[in-house]
Amino acid sequence: EDKVVQSPLSLVVHEGDTVTLNCSYEVTNFRSLLWYKQEKKAPTFLFMLTSSGIEKKSGRLSSILDKKELFSILNITATQTGDSAVYLCAVFYSGAGSYQLTFGKGTKLSVIP
Amino acid sequence: DSGVTQTPKHLITATGQRVTLRCSPRSGDLSVYWYQQSLDQGLQFLIQYYNGEERAKGNILERFSAQQFPDLHSELNLSSLELGDSALYFCASAPNQGEQETQYFGPGTRLLVL
């Protein structure tokens, strides 16, 4: 079963729109949640979240974690065509004597002019 | 440019063969992670090494193995290759071993098994 579920799977918006991407998880011994942006090649790191309710911001992007409801959102305001990418959410959790890292399937964002 | 290098960029081989993928972490980083990304499975964590020792294991097949050398570069060995092993293989590095750290990804090696 999927431990990390992202929604929507795909999203098409116009430049200037604001989008919210969702990531829910179901793991025991949660450690941290990470967001990545993947364009044509390797993922690039956006945020790491470990505490509930503390918003992390970087320019037009922001993210927050809710450890009680087991989800995180990634907001992008005033979207630009350069924001077009797949956004990946990943969760670190402890299990079987070590820790594991599981990724969601990603949300494909397309920003059209 | 993340500072993580991977070779080769592309690799085409036949079923049943064995290949080795190489990763050099960012200067000073002690941890190396390996991932497989295929169209149907998304990004899958395979294995992590920290300072030469295996630290965490994900969905790595028994046909696959990895190691990290004293100079901290790492190799992922894939043997008895099957068509389904065709994928992008990424490595990532981080300064230490903890899960509280950012990982920096290399550009990936695209493997095609024919």
Tab-separated table of C-alpha atoms in Angstrom, chain B residues 2-78:
chain	number	residue	atom	x	y	z
B	2	SER	CA	24.606	19.990	-7.187
B	3	GLY	CA	28.253	18.938	-6.963
B	4	VAL	CA	27.303	15.257	-7.174
B	5	THR	CA	28.620	13.472	-10.252
B	6	GLN	CA	27.438	10.236	-11.794
B	7	THR	CA	28.906	8.165	-14.580
B	8	PRO	CA	28.024	7.069	-17.136
B	9	LYS	CA	25.182	9.337	-18.264
B	10	HIS	CA	23.652	6.676	-20.460
B	11	LEU	CA	24.073	2.933	-20.588
B	12	ILE	CA	22.550	0.465	-23.008
B	13	THR	CA	23.014	-3.212	-22.364
B	14	ALA	CA	21.365	-6.574	-22.864
B	15	THR	CA	19.346	-8.778	-20.527
B	16	GLY	CA	21.469	-11.008	-18.317
B	17	GLN	CA	24.384	-8.598	-18.249
B	18	ARG	CA	25.975	-6.814	-15.310
B	19	VAL	CA	26.691	-3.096	-15.046
B	20	THR	CA	28.293	-0.753	-12.516
B	21	LEU	CA	27.098	2.776	-11.907
B	22	ARG	CA	29.389	5.240	-10.183
B	23	CYS	CA	28.663	8.195	-7.943
B	24	SER	CA	30.966	10.824	-6.465
B	25	PRO	CA	29.353	12.792	-3.623
B	26	ARG	CA	29.751	16.493	-2.954
B	27	SER	CA	33.028	17.379	-1.320
B	28	GLY	CA	32.777	16.683	2.398
B	29	ASP	CA	29.541	14.680	2.243
B	30	LEU	CA	29.747	11.316	3.973
B	31	SER	CA	26.379	9.832	2.989
B	32	VAL	CA	25.409	8.474	-0.405
B	33	TYR	CA	21.891	7.381	-1.324
B	34	TRP	CA	20.865	5.416	-4.393
B	35	TYR	CA	17.453	5.689	-6.079
B	36	GLN	CA	15.729	4.105	-9.014
B	37	GLN	CA	13.163	6.035	-11.013
B	38	SER	CA	11.037	4.229	-13.556
B	39	LEU	CA	7.896	5.433	-15.308
B	40	ASP	CA	5.541	3.081	-13.512
B	41	GLN	CA	7.145	2.995	-10.049
B	42	GLY	CA	8.158	6.600	-9.493
B	43	LEU	CA	11.217	7.327	-7.364
B	44	GLN	CA	12.266	4.409	-5.176
B	45	PHE	CA	14.893	4.496	-2.458
B	46	LEU	CA	17.349	1.645	-2.829
B	47	ILE	CA	20.107	1.950	-0.254
B	48	GLN	CA	22.180	4.407	1.778
B	49	TYR	CA	25.830	4.305	2.777
B	50	TYR	CA	27.461	6.455	5.391
B	51	ASN	CA	31.234	6.695	5.623
B	52	GLY	CA	31.681	3.300	4.035
B	53	GLU	CA	29.003	1.432	5.974
B	54	GLU	CA	25.509	0.467	4.908
B	55	ARG	CA	23.080	2.660	6.838
B	56	ALA	CA	19.602	2.016	5.470
B	57	LYS	CA	18.063	-0.335	2.962
B	58	GLY	CA	14.972	0.252	0.884
B	59	ASN	CA	13.501	-1.643	-2.033
B	60	ILE	CA	16.746	-3.034	-3.367
B	61	LEU	CA	16.654	-6.333	-5.242
B	62	GLU	CA	19.055	-9.116	-4.329
B	63	ARG	CA	20.529	-8.828	-7.838
B	64	PHE	CA	21.648	-5.317	-6.927
B	65	SER	CA	24.451	-4.426	-4.561
B	66	ALA	CA	26.311	-1.292	-3.615
B	67	GLN	CA	29.376	-0.202	-1.759
B	68	GLN	CA	31.075	2.982	-0.655
B	69	PHE	CA	34.820	3.229	-0.895
B	70	PRO	CA	37.327	4.937	1.430
B	71	ASP	CA	37.385	7.995	-0.849
B	72	LEU	CA	33.573	8.098	-0.346
B	73	HIS	CA	32.607	7.461	-3.929
B	74	SER	CA	29.996	4.761	-4.319
B	75	GLU	CA	29.159	2.134	-6.887
B	76	LEU	CA	25.858	0.427	-7.583
B	77	ASN	CA	26.186	-2.979	-9.202
B	78	LEU	CA	23.256	-4.380	-11.125
